[in-house]
mmCIF file of C-alpha atoms in Angstrom:
data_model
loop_
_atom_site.group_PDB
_atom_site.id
_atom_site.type_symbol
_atom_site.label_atom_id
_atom_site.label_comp_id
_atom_site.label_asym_id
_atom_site.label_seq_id
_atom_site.Cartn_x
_atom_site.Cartn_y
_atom_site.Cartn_z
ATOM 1 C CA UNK A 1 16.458 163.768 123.198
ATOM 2 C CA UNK A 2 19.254 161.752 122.010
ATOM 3 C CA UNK A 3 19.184 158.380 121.720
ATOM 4 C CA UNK A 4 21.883 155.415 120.498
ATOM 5 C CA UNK A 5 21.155 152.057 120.248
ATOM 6 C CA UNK A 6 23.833 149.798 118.711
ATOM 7 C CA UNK A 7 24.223 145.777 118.656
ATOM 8 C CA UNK A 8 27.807 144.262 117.943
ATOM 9 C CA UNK A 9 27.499 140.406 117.715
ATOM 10 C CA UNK A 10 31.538 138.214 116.968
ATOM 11 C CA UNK A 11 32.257 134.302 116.571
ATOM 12 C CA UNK A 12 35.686 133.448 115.929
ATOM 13 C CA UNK A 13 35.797 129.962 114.639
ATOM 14 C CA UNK A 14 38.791 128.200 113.554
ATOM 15 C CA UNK A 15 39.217 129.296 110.267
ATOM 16 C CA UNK A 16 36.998 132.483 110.133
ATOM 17 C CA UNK A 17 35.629 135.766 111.834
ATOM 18 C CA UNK A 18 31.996 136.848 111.594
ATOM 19 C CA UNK A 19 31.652 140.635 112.961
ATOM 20 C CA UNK A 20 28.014 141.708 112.876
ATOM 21 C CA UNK A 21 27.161 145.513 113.549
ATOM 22 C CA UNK A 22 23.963 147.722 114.213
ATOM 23 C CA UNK A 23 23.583 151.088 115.034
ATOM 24 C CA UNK A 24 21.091 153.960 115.631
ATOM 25 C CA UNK A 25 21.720 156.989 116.330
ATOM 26 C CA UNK A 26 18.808 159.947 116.837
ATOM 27 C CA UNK A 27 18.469 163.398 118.339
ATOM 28 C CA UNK A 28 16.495 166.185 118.487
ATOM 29 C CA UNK A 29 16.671 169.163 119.652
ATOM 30 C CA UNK A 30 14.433 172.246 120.395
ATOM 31 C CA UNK A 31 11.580 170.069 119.369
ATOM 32 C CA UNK A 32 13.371 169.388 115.729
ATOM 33 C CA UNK A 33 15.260 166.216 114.395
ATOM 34 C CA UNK A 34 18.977 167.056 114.423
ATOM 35 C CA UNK A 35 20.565 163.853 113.883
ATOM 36 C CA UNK A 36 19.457 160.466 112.412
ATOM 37 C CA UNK A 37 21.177 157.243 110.927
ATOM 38 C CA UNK A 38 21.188 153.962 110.303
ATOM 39 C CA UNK A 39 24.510 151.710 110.057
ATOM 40 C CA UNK A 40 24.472 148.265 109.285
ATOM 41 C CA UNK A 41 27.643 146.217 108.904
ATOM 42 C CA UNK A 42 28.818 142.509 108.394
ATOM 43 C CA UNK A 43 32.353 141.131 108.403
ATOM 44 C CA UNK A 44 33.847 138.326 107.542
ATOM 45 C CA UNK A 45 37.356 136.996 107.870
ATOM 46 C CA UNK A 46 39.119 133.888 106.759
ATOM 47 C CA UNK A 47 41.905 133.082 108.746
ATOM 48 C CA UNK A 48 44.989 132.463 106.779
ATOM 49 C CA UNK A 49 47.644 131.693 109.707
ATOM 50 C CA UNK A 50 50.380 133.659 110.903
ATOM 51 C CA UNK A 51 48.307 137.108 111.709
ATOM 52 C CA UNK A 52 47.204 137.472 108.550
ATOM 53 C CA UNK A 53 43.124 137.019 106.966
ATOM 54 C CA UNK A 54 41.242 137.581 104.326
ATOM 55 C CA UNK A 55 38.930 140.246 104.761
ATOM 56 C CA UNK A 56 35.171 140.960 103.292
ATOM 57 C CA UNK A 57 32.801 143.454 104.513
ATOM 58 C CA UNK A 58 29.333 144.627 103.441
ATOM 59 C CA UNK A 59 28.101 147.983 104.995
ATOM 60 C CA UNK A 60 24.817 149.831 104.329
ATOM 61 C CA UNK A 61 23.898 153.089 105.911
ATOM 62 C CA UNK A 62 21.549 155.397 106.035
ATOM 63 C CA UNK A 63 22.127 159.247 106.780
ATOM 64 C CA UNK A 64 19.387 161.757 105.477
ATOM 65 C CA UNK A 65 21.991 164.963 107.883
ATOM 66 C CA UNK A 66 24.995 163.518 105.469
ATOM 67 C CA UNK A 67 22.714 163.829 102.338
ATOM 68 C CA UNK A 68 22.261 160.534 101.033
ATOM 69 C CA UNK A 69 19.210 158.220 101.600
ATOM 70 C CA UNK A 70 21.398 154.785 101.002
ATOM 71 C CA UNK A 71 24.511 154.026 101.014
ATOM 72 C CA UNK A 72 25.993 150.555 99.965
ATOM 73 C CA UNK A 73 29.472 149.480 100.198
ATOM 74 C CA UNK A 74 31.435 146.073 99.239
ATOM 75 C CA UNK A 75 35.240 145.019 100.004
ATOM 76 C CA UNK A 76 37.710 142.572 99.725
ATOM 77 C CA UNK A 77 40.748 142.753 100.729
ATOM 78 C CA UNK A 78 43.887 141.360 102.721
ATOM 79 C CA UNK A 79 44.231 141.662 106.847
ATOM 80 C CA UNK A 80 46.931 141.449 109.369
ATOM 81 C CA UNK A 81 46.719 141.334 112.824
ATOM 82 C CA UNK A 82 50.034 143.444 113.945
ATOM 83 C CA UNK A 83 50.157 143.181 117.450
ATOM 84 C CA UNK A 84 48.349 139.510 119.157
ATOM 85 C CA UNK A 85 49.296 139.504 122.769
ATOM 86 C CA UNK A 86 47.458 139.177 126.005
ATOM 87 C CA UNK A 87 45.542 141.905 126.145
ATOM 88 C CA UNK A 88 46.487 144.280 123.109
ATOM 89 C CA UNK A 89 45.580 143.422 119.547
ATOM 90 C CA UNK A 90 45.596 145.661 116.736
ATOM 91 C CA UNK A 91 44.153 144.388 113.091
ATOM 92 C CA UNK A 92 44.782 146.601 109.666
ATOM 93 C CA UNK A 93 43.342 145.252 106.450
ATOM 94 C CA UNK A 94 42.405 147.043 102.809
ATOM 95 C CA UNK A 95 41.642 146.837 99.264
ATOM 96 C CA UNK A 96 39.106 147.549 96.444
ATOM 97 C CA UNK A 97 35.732 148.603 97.421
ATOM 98 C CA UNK A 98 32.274 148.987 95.118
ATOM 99 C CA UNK A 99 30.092 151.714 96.847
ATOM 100 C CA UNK A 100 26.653 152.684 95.456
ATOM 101 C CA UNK A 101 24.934 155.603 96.866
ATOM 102 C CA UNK A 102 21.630 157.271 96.364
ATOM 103 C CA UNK A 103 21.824 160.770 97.553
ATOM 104 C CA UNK A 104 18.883 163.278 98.751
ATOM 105 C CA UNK A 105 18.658 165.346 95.519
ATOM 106 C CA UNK A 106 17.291 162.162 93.892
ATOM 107 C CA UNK A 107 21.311 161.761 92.359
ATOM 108 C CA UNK A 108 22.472 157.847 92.170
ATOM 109 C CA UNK A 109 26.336 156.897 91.886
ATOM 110 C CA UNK A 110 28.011 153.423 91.770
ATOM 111 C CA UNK A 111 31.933 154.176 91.856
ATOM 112 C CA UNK A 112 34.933 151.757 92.573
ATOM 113 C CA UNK A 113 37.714 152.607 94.608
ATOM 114 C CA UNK A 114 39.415 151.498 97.870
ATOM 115 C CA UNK A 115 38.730 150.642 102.091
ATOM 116 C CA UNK A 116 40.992 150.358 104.806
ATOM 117 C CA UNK A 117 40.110 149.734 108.475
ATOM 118 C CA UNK A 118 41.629 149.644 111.949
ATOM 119 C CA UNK A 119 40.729 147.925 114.641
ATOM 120 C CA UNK A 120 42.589 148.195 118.463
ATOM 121 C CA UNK A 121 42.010 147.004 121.887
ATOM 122 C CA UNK A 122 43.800 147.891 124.616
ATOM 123 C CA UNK A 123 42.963 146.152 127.965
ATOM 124 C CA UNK A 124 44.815 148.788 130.289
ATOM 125 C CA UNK A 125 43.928 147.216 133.483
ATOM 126 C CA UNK A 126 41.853 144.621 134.799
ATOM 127 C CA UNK A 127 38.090 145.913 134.136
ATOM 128 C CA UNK A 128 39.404 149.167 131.888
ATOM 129 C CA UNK A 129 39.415 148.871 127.431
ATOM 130 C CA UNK A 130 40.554 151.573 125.384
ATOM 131 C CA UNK A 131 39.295 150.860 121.454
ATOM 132 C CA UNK A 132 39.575 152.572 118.336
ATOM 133 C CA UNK A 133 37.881 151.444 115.340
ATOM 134 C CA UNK A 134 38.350 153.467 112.504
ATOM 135 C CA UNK A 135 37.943 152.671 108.201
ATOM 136 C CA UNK A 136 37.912 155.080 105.084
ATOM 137 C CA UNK A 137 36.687 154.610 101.701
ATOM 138 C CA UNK A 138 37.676 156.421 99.145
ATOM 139 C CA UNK A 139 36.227 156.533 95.554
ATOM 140 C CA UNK A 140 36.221 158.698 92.706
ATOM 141 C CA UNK A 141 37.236 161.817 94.841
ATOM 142 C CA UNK A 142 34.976 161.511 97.369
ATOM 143 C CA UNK A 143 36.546 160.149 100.968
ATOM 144 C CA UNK A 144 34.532 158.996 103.458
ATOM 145 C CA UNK A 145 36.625 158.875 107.057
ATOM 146 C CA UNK A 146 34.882 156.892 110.558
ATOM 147 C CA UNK A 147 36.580 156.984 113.482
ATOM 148 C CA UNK A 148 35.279 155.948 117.262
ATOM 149 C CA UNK A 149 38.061 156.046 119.827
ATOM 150 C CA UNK A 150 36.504 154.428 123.679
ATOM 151 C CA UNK A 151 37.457 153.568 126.843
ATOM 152 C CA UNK A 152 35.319 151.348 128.841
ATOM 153 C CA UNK A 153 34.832 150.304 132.074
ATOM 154 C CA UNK A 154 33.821 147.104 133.664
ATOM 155 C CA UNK A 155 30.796 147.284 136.227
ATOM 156 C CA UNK A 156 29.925 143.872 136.495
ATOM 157 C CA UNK A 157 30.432 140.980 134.865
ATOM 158 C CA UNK A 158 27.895 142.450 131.913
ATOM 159 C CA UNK A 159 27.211 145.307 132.448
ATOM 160 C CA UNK A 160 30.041 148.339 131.436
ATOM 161 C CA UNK A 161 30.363 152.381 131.213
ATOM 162 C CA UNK A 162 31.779 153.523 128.271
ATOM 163 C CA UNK A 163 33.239 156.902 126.954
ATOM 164 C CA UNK A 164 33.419 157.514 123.030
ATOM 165 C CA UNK A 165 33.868 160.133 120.658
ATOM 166 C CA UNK A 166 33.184 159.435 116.895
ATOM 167 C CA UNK A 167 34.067 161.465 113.796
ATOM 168 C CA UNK A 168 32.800 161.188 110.084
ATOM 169 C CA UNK A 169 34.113 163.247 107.310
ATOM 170 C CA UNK A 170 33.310 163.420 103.887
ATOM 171 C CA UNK A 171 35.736 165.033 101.719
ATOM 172 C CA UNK A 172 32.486 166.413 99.315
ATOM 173 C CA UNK A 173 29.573 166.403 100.826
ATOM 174 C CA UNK A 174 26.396 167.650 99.032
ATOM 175 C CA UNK A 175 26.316 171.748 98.931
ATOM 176 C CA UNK A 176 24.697 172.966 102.182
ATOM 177 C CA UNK A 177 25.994 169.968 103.902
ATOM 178 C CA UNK A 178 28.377 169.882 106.995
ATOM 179 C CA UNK A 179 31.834 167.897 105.830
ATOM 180 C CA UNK A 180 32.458 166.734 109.332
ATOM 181 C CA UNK A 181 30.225 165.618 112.399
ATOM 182 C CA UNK A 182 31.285 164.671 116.003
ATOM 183 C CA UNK A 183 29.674 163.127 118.709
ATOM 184 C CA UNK A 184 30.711 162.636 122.231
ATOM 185 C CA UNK A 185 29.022 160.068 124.149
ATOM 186 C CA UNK A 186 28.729 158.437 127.699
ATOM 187 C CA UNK A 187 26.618 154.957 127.288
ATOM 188 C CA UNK A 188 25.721 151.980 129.078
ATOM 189 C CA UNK A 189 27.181 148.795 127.574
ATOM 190 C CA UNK A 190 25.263 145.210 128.193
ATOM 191 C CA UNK A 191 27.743 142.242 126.667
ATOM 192 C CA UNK A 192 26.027 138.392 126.828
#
């Protein structure tokens, strides 16, 4: 069984960007739970003119496979949209980041350091997106690297096929824990 459920909700107002995310991703295998975590993420940008923003972003997650029950992170930082043209945009932003983390062993850590994210569509054709949406936090040694590259495809007006592969990798993960995990998905996409 493997199961992801994710809701991405946007408004782009005049002078700001409000990027809600969800996700949940489960699996089991043979009978046993293999995979299962929790990602919840809101961002918010003030528009500054000229491509570039001010960017905030609160993320909590939850990732028992990873080895930590809770993970909180903060950010502020500065954004630039490099490329804004009819279909193609690509965003970049970065800077200090708070992250507090309570792992499996019972162990708690609250360490500063720094996040960075990129964000690209690419409408190839009529009906057909390739995305990647990728950030990394690092903090006191440990790095923490998401990546999901996609291509879509248009079915209807809502409804849309979509192709992804998603990495994580943490630099130091717990001792009998995997550093990196993939996933390749197909998924059906419902936008309103």
């Amino acid at each position: 069984v493997n199961m992801l459920v994710g809701l991405r909700l946007n408004k782009e107002g005049l002078n700001a960007r409000h990027k809600l995310n969800a996700q949940l991703d489960y699996q089991q295998t043979d009978g046993l739970r293999t995979r299962e975590r929790y990602i919840v993420t809101y961002g918010l940008n003030y528009l500054l003119g000229n491509g570039l923003y001010i960017a905030s972003n609160l993320g909590w997650e939850r990732d028992e496979f990873a080895g930590f029950e809770h993970r909180f992170t903060e950010s502020l930082g500065l954004g630039y949209r490099v490329i804004d043209r009819p279909g193609m945009t690509l965003e970049i932003d970065g800077g200090p980041a708070l992250r507090q983390t309570q792992y499996t062993d019972g162990s708690r850590y609250s360490e500063f350091g720094a996040r960075s994210s990129l964000t690209d569509r690419w409408t190839i054709k009529d009906g057909w997106t390739f995305s990647e949406d990728a950030s990394i936090v690092t903090s006191d040694g440990n790095t923490t690297l998401i990546s999901t590259t996609a291509l879509a495809a248009k079915l209807s007006q809502v409804i849309s096929t979509r192709i992804s592969f998603n990495v994580q990798n943490e630099t130091q993960p717990l001792p009998g824990r995997k550093a990196t995990d993939t996933a390749s998905r197909v998924s059906i996409v419902y936008s309103f």
